[in-house]
Amino acid sequence: QDLQKIRNFSIIAHIDHGKSTLADRLIQRTGGLTEREMTRGQMLDNMEIEQERGITIKAQTVRLKWKAADGETYELNLMDTPGHVDFAYEVSRSLAACEGALLVVDAAQGVEAQTLANVYQSIEHDHEIVPVINKIDLPAAEPEKVRAEIEDIIGLDASEAVMASAKSGIGIDEVLQAIVDKIPPPKGDRDKPLKAMLVDSWYDPYLGVVILVRVMDGVIRKGQQVKFMQAGTTHLIDRVGCMTPKIEQLEELGPGEIGFITAQIKEVSQTAVGDTITDVKKPATEPLPGFKEVQPVVFCGLFPTDAADFEKLRESLYKLRLNDASFSFEMESSAALGFGFRCGFLGLLHLEIIQERLTREYDLDLITTAPSVVYKMHLSKSKTEDAKTIELHNPADMPDPNRIASIEEPWIEATIYVPDEYLGAVLKLCQDRRGIQKDLTYVGHGSSTRAMVKYELPLNEVVFDFYDRLKSLSKGYASFDYHQIGHREGDLVKMSILVNEEPVDALSMIVHRSTAEIRGRGMCERLKELIPRHLFKIPIQAAIGGKVIARETISAMRKDVTAKCYGGDATRKRKLLEKQKKGKARMREYGSVSIPQEAFIAALRMG
Ligand code: GTP
C-alpha cells in the first residue's frame, strides 16, 4: 500500500460527546457495514453484537476505504483508544500508532477536562488535530461558542472545524475529507528490517491471543518468524489481517499500516503493550522508544461472601486475567474474611470494572476491603536484618512500627475543571485531602467561564471517594483527570478498627496522622449505624498503635425478634426465624459479633 494513501487517526472525545456514534457513522458511510447491520446498534461499543457476528470485542481498530475528492481511494485506520486515566499507557501507545486525531466536542457541552488531557497527549505525539463539533442538531447547541472555546482553551485553530451531527448523519463526508486533507500520511521504509509496535492484545476463544500492531518499518507477513524484543520470545505468525470491522485476512501489513496478527499465543501476559516486533532473520538493532511495563497502583482484597465460592472466585480471576494482564492477584487469608485474593489494579475505575464483572458475569457475591496504594517503607536495621526498603500493598502486612524509619506515599497531579460557582467547594475538598494548589486559571468567557485548578494530592486521599465527592458537590459538572508524579515522604500511620476489642483487619488502613482522627471518628460512627445491635454492648474503636483515637458504642438489644409476634402464631414465628437466618448468612462473624457485609463497603466510603 502506498504510504501517501494511508491515514491513521484516533478519536478524542469526552464521555458522551458522541465518539461511538461518529465511529459508527464513518464505518457505515465507507461501506464497512450495511444499513441493516448498523441498525443493530453501535458497532464499536457492543459486546453482544460483536460476539454474535464473530467480530472480536475490544472495539479495536477499523479500516475504512474512502474515495476522496481527488478520486483516489484512501485507507483510513481508525484506532480506538480507552478513554480513562487508569489506562494512560495504553492510550499513549495507541496515540503513538497514529498521525492525527479527530477531536469531537459536544456542541451543547463544550470542552471538558478529560478532553483536555487527551488533547495535550495527542499534541505531545505531534498529531494533527481535526476539531469536529458534534450534535449540532440539538436545540441547545452553541457551535460558535464551542468553536471559540476550542481556540481559547486548547489553543487549536478551529476556524475549519467540521460541524457535524453523528446522530443525524450531518457532516460525515466532510469529516472523512478532513481526515484525508489534514492528517499527514505515515512515514516508514519497506526495505528496512521489520519494526512493528504491539499496540494492544486480547484473548479470543477461537483465535487465541490477537495482537494489534502498527508497522513502522519493513513488512510483517504470514509464515514469518518474529521476535518480541522486550519479552525476548519468538513466534511464528499464522494470521495477518484487519477489521472492517469484519475480520479480513491479508497476506501482509506494510509500513504505516495498522492491523492484527495471531501467532498461537495463549496468554495476553506474553504480549506487553509497547513491545517491538521484529524479524528473526533480519532483526532491527534497536527497539521502538517509550516501552514501559505497567504496574498496578491500587490494591484491595476480594473475598467471597460465601466461603464456598473461593474456588469459583479463583477461576473467575484466572479467566479475567486471560484478557487483562494489567491486573494482578495472589491468595490472601484474613482472620475475619477467610480466604480471598489480594488484587492490584491500574486505578479505581479498573478496580470497579473487574469487581463489576465478577459480580455480574460470574455471579459472585464479594466483600472488598479498603483500597490501598503502594507505600514505600524504609526500615531501619534490626537484630537479624539490615536496613531495607519494602513496598507495602496491604495495611495488614504493616511491619513493626519501631523499625519504620520513614514511609513514602504516591502523589498525583490532578486537573479539575469546574464552573465558577462550585469552585469554593472544590478547593475545600482538595485542601481537606492534603492538596497543594499549583495553578488556578479561568477559561472561556461570560456564562461559559470555568475554572481550571491543578492540585498535587496524595493518591491515598483520592482512591476512596474523591471522585464521588467531587461529582456530588459540583452537581456533576466538575471533571477530573490525574497522573502520578512519584513518591513523597509523609507522616503516615496504620489505623486499626476494633469491634468488640477485636481488630478487623479488612478495615485497617494507612492514614496521614493529621487526618487520622477525623477518619477514625467517621468510620466508628458509620459502623455504629451499620452493625446491628446484639444482646450485649459492642464497643467500636479506631486505634493507632495501642492508642484509641475514636470510640462509639452500640448498646445492647434485649428483645428477641419473635417477641413482636403477639399470640402464638407458629407459622409467623417460623417465617421470622427463617428470615433471621437468611440475614445471618450475609453476616460475617467477628468473635461474637456479626457484621453485615454491606458494612464493609459502606464503612469505607468517607463521608
Ligand atoms: P462513551 O462511549 O460513553 O465514551 O460515549 P461516546 O463519546 O462514545 O458517546 P456516544 O456515541 O455513545 O453518544 C452519547 C450519546 O449522545 C448517545 O445517546 C448518542 O445517541 C448521543 N449522540 C451522539 N451523537 C449525537 C448527535 O450528533 N446529536 C445528538 N442529538 N445526539 C448524539
Coordinates of N, CA, C and O in Angstrom, one line a residue, residues 67-158:
K67 N -13.2 7.0 -0.9 CA -12.8 7.6 -2.2 C -12.9 9.1 -2.0 O -14.0 9.6 -1.8
A68 N -11.7 9.8 -1.9 CA -11.7 11.2 -1.6 C -12.0 12.1 -2.8 O -12.2 11.6 -3.9
A69 N -12.0 13.4 -2.6 CA -12.4 14.3 -3.6 C -11.4 14.2 -4.8 O -11.8 14.5 -5.9
D70 N -10.2 13.8 -4.6 CA -9.2 13.7 -5.7 C -9.4 12.4 -6.5 O -8.7 12.1 -7.4
G71 N -10.5 11.7 -6.2 CA -10.8 10.5 -6.9 C -10.0 9.3 -6.5 O -10.2 8.2 -7.0
E72 N -9.0 9.4 -5.6 CA -8.2 8.3 -5.2 C -8.9 7.6 -3.9 O -9.6 8.3 -3.2
T73 N -8.6 6.3 -3.8 CA -9.1 5.6 -2.6 C -8.1 5.6 -1.5 O -6.9 5.2 -1.8
Y74 N -8.5 6.0 -0.4 CA -7.6 6.0 0.8 C -7.9 4.9 1.8 O -9.1 4.5 1.9
E75 N -6.9 4.5 2.5 CA -7.1 3.5 3.6 C -7.0 4.3 4.9 O -6.0 4.9 5.2
L76 N -8.1 4.4 5.6 CA -8.2 5.2 6.8 C -8.3 4.2 8.0 O -9.2 3.4 8.0
N77 N -7.3 4.2 8.9 CA -7.3 3.3 10.0 C -7.8 4.1 11.3 O -7.1 5.0 11.7
L78 N -8.9 3.7 11.7 CA -9.5 4.4 12.9 C -9.1 3.6 14.1 O -9.5 2.4 14.3
M79 N -8.3 4.2 15.0 CA -7.8 3.5 16.2 C -8.6 3.9 17.4 O -8.7 5.0 17.7
D80 N -9.2 2.9 18.0 CA -9.9 3.2 19.2 C -9.0 3.3 20.4 O -8.1 2.5 20.5
T81 N -9.2 4.2 21.3 CA -8.4 4.3 22.5 C -9.2 4.3 23.7 O -10.3 4.9 23.7
P82 N -8.8 3.7 24.8 CA -9.5 3.7 26.0 C -9.5 5.1 26.5 O -8.6 5.9 26.4
G83 N -10.7 5.5 27.1 CA -10.8 6.9 27.4 C -10.5 7.3 28.9 O -10.8 8.4 29.3
H84 N -9.9 6.4 29.6 CA -9.8 6.8 31.1 C -8.3 6.9 31.6 O -7.5 6.2 31.1
V85 N -8.1 7.7 32.5 CA -6.8 8.0 33.1 C -6.1 6.7 33.6 O -4.9 6.6 33.5
D86 N -6.9 5.7 34.1 CA -6.3 4.5 34.5 C -5.5 3.8 33.4 O -4.6 3.0 33.7
F87 N -5.9 4.0 32.2 CA -5.3 3.3 31.1 C -4.4 4.2 30.3 O -4.2 4.0 29.1
A88 N -3.7 5.1 31.0 CA -2.9 6.1 30.3 C -1.8 5.6 29.4 O -1.6 6.1 28.3
Y89 N -1.2 4.5 29.8 CA -0.1 4.0 29.0 C -0.6 3.3 27.7 O -0.1 3.6 26.6
E90 N -1.7 2.6 27.8 CA -2.3 2.0 26.6 C -2.7 3.2 25.6 O -2.5 3.0 24.4
V91 N -3.3 4.2 26.2 CA -3.6 5.3 25.4 C -2.4 5.9 24.7 O -2.4 6.2 23.5
S92 N -1.3 6.0 25.4 CA -0.1 6.6 24.8 C 0.4 5.8 23.7 O 0.9 6.3 22.7
R93 N 0.3 4.4 23.8 CA 0.8 3.6 22.7 C -0.2 3.7 21.5 O 0.3 3.6 20.3
S94 N -1.5 3.7 21.7 CA -2.4 3.9 20.6 C -2.1 5.2 19.9 O -2.1 5.2 18.7
L95 N -1.8 6.2 20.6 CA -1.6 7.5 20.0 C -0.3 7.5 19.2 O -0.2 8.0 18.1
A96 N 0.7 6.7 19.7 CA 2.0 6.6 19.0 C 1.8 5.9 17.7 O 2.7 5.9 16.9
A97 N 0.7 5.2 17.5 CA 0.5 4.4 16.3 C -0.2 5.3 15.3 O -0.5 4.8 14.1
C98 N -0.6 6.5 15.6 CA -1.4 7.4 14.7 C -0.6 8.7 14.4 O 0.3 9.0 15.0
E99 N -1.1 9.3 13.3 CA -0.5 10.6 13.0 C -1.5 11.8 13.3 O -1.1 12.9 13.1
G100 N -2.7 11.4 13.6 CA -3.6 12.5 13.9 C -4.8 12.1 14.7 O -4.9 10.9 15.0
A101 N -5.7 13.0 15.0 CA -6.9 12.7 15.8 C -8.0 13.6 15.4 O -7.8 14.8 15.0
L102 N -9.2 13.0 15.6 CA -10.4 13.9 15.5 C -10.7 14.3 16.9 O -10.7 13.4 17.8
L103 N -11.0 15.6 17.1 CA -11.3 16.0 18.5 C -12.8 16.3 18.4 O -13.3 17.2 17.8
V104 N -13.6 15.4 19.0 CA -15.1 15.5 19.0 C -15.5 16.3 20.2 O -15.3 15.9 21.4
V105 N -16.2 17.4 20.0 CA -16.7 18.2 21.2 C -18.2 18.4 21.0 O -18.7 18.7 19.9
D106 N -18.9 18.1 22.0 CA -20.4 18.2 22.0 C -20.7 19.7 21.9 O -20.3 20.5 22.7
A107 N -21.5 20.1 21.0 CA -21.9 21.5 20.7 C -22.7 22.1 21.8 O -22.7 23.3 21.9
A108 N -23.3 21.3 22.7 CA -24.0 21.9 23.8 C -23.3 21.8 25.1 O -23.6 22.6 26.0
Q109 N -22.2 21.0 25.2 CA -21.5 20.8 26.4 C -20.2 21.6 26.5 O -19.7 22.0 27.5
G110 N -19.5 21.7 25.3 CA -18.2 22.4 25.3 C -17.1 21.5 25.8 O -17.3 20.3 26.0
V111 N -15.9 22.1 25.9 CA -14.7 21.4 26.2 C -14.7 20.9 27.7 O -15.1 21.7 28.6
E112 N -14.3 19.7 28.0 CA -14.2 19.2 29.3 C -12.8 18.8 29.7 O -12.0 18.5 28.8
A113 N -12.5 18.7 31.0 CA -11.1 18.4 31.4 C -10.5 17.1 30.8 O -9.4 17.1 30.4
Q114 N -11.3 16.1 30.8 CA -10.8 14.8 30.3 C -10.4 15.0 28.8 O -9.4 14.4 28.4
T115 N -11.2 15.8 28.1 CA -10.8 16.0 26.7 C -9.5 16.7 26.6 O -8.6 16.3 25.8
L116 N -9.3 17.7 27.5 CA -8.0 18.4 27.5 C -6.8 17.5 27.7 O -5.9 17.6 27.0
A117 N -6.9 16.7 28.7 CA -5.8 15.8 29.0 C -5.4 15.0 27.8 O -4.3 14.9 27.4
N118 N -6.5 14.5 27.1 CA -6.2 13.7 25.9 C -5.7 14.5 24.7 O -4.8 14.0 24.0
V119 N -6.2 15.7 24.6 CA -5.7 16.5 23.5 C -4.2 16.9 23.7 O -3.4 16.8 22.8
Y120 N -3.9 17.2 24.9 CA -2.5 17.5 25.2 C -1.6 16.3 24.9 O -0.5 16.5 24.4
Q121 N -2.1 15.2 25.3 CA -1.3 13.9 25.0 C -1.1 13.8 23.5 O 0.0 13.4 23.0
S122 N -2.2 14.0 22.8 CA -2.2 13.9 21.3 C -1.2 14.9 20.7 O -0.4 14.6 19.8
I123 N -1.2 16.1 21.2 CA -0.3 17.2 20.8 C 1.1 16.7 21.0 O 2.0 16.9 20.2
E124 N 1.4 16.1 22.2 CA 2.7 15.7 22.5 C 3.2 14.6 21.5 O 4.4 14.5 21.3
H125 N 2.3 13.9 20.9 CA 2.7 12.9 19.9 C 2.8 13.5 18.5 O 2.8 12.8 17.5
D126 N 2.8 14.9 18.5 CA 2.8 15.6 17.2 C 1.7 15.3 16.3 O 1.9 15.3 15.1
H127 N 0.5 15.1 16.8 CA -0.6 14.8 16.0 C -1.2 16.0 15.4 O -1.2 17.1 16.0
E128 N -1.7 15.8 14.2 CA -2.5 16.9 13.6 C -4.0 16.6 14.1 O -4.5 15.5 14.1
I129 N -4.5 17.7 14.7 CA -5.8 17.5 15.3 C -6.9 18.2 14.5 O -6.8 19.4 14.2
V130 N -8.0 17.5 14.2 CA -9.1 18.0 13.4 C -10.3 18.2 14.3 O -10.9 17.2 14.8
P131 N -10.7 19.4 14.7 CA -11.8 19.6 15.5 C -13.1 19.2 14.8 O -13.3 19.6 13.7
V132 N -14.0 18.5 15.5 CA -15.3 18.2 15.0 C -16.3 18.6 16.1 O -16.2 18.2 17.2
I133 N -17.2 19.6 15.7 CA -18.2 20.0 16.7 C -19.4 19.1 16.4 O -20.1 19.3 15.3
N134 N -19.8 18.3 17.3 CA -20.8 17.3 17.1 C -22.1 17.7 17.8 O -22.1 18.6 18.6
K135 N -23.2 17.1 17.4 CA -24.5 17.3 18.0 C -25.1 18.7 17.7 O -25.8 19.3 18.5
I136 N -24.7 19.2 16.5 CA -25.2 20.5 16.1 C -26.8 20.5 15.9 O -27.4 21.5 15.8
D137 N -27.3 19.3 15.9 CA -28.8 19.2 15.7 C -29.5 19.5 17.0 O -30.7 19.8 17.0
L138 N -28.8 19.5 18.1 CA -29.5 19.8 19.4 C -30.0 21.2 19.5 O -29.3 22.1 19.1
P139 N -31.2 21.4 20.1 CA -31.6 22.8 20.2 C -30.7 23.6 21.1 O -30.5 24.8 20.9
A140 N -30.0 23.0 22.0 CA -29.1 23.7 22.9 C -27.7 23.9 22.4 O -26.8 24.4 23.0
A141 N -27.5 23.5 21.1 CA -26.2 23.5 20.5 C -25.8 25.0 20.4 O -26.5 25.9 20.0
E142 N -24.5 25.3 20.7 CA -23.9 26.6 20.5 C -22.6 26.4 19.8 O -21.5 26.6 20.5
P143 N -22.6 26.0 18.6 CA -21.4 25.6 17.9 C -20.3 26.8 17.9 O -19.1 26.5 18.0
E144 N -20.8 28.0 17.7 CA -19.8 29.1 17.6 C -19.1 29.3 19.0 O -17.9 29.6 19.0
K145 N -19.9 29.2 20.0 CA -19.3 29.3 21.4 C -18.2 28.2 21.6 O -17.2 28.4 22.1
V146 N -18.6 27.0 21.2 CA -17.7 25.9 21.3 C -16.4 26.0 20.5 O -15.3 25.7 20.9
R147 N -16.6 26.6 19.3 CA -15.5 26.9 18.4 C -14.5 27.8 19.1 O -13.3 27.6 19.2
A148 N -15.1 28.9 19.7 CA -14.2 29.8 20.5 C -13.5 29.2 21.6 O -12.4 29.4 21.9
E149 N -14.3 28.3 22.3 CA -13.7 27.5 23.5 C -12.5 26.7 23.0 O -11.5 26.6 23.7
I150 N -12.6 26.0 21.9 CA -11.5 25.2 21.4 C -10.3 26.0 21.1 O -9.2 25.6 21.5
E151 N -10.6 27.2 20.6 CA -9.4 28.1 20.3 C -8.8 28.7 21.6 O -7.6 28.7 21.8
D152 N -9.7 29.2 22.5 CA -9.2 29.8 23.8 C -8.6 28.8 24.7 O -7.6 29.0 25.3
I153 N -9.3 27.7 24.9 CA -8.9 26.8 26.0 C -7.7 25.9 25.5 O -6.8 25.7 26.2
I154 N -7.9 25.3 24.3 CA -6.9 24.3 23.8 C -5.8 25.0 23.0 O -4.7 24.5 22.9
G155 N -6.2 26.2 22.4 CA -5.2 26.8 21.5 C -5.1 26.2 20.2 O -4.1 26.3 19.5
L156 N -6.2 25.6 19.7 CA -6.2 25.0 18.4 C -6.9 25.9 17.4 O -7.9 26.5 17.8
D157 N -6.5 26.0 16.2 CA -7.2 26.7 15.2 C -8.5 25.9 14.9 O -8.5 24.8 14.4
A158 N -9.6 26.5 15.2 CA -10.9 25.8 15.0 C -11.7 26.5 13.9 O -12.9 26.2 13.7

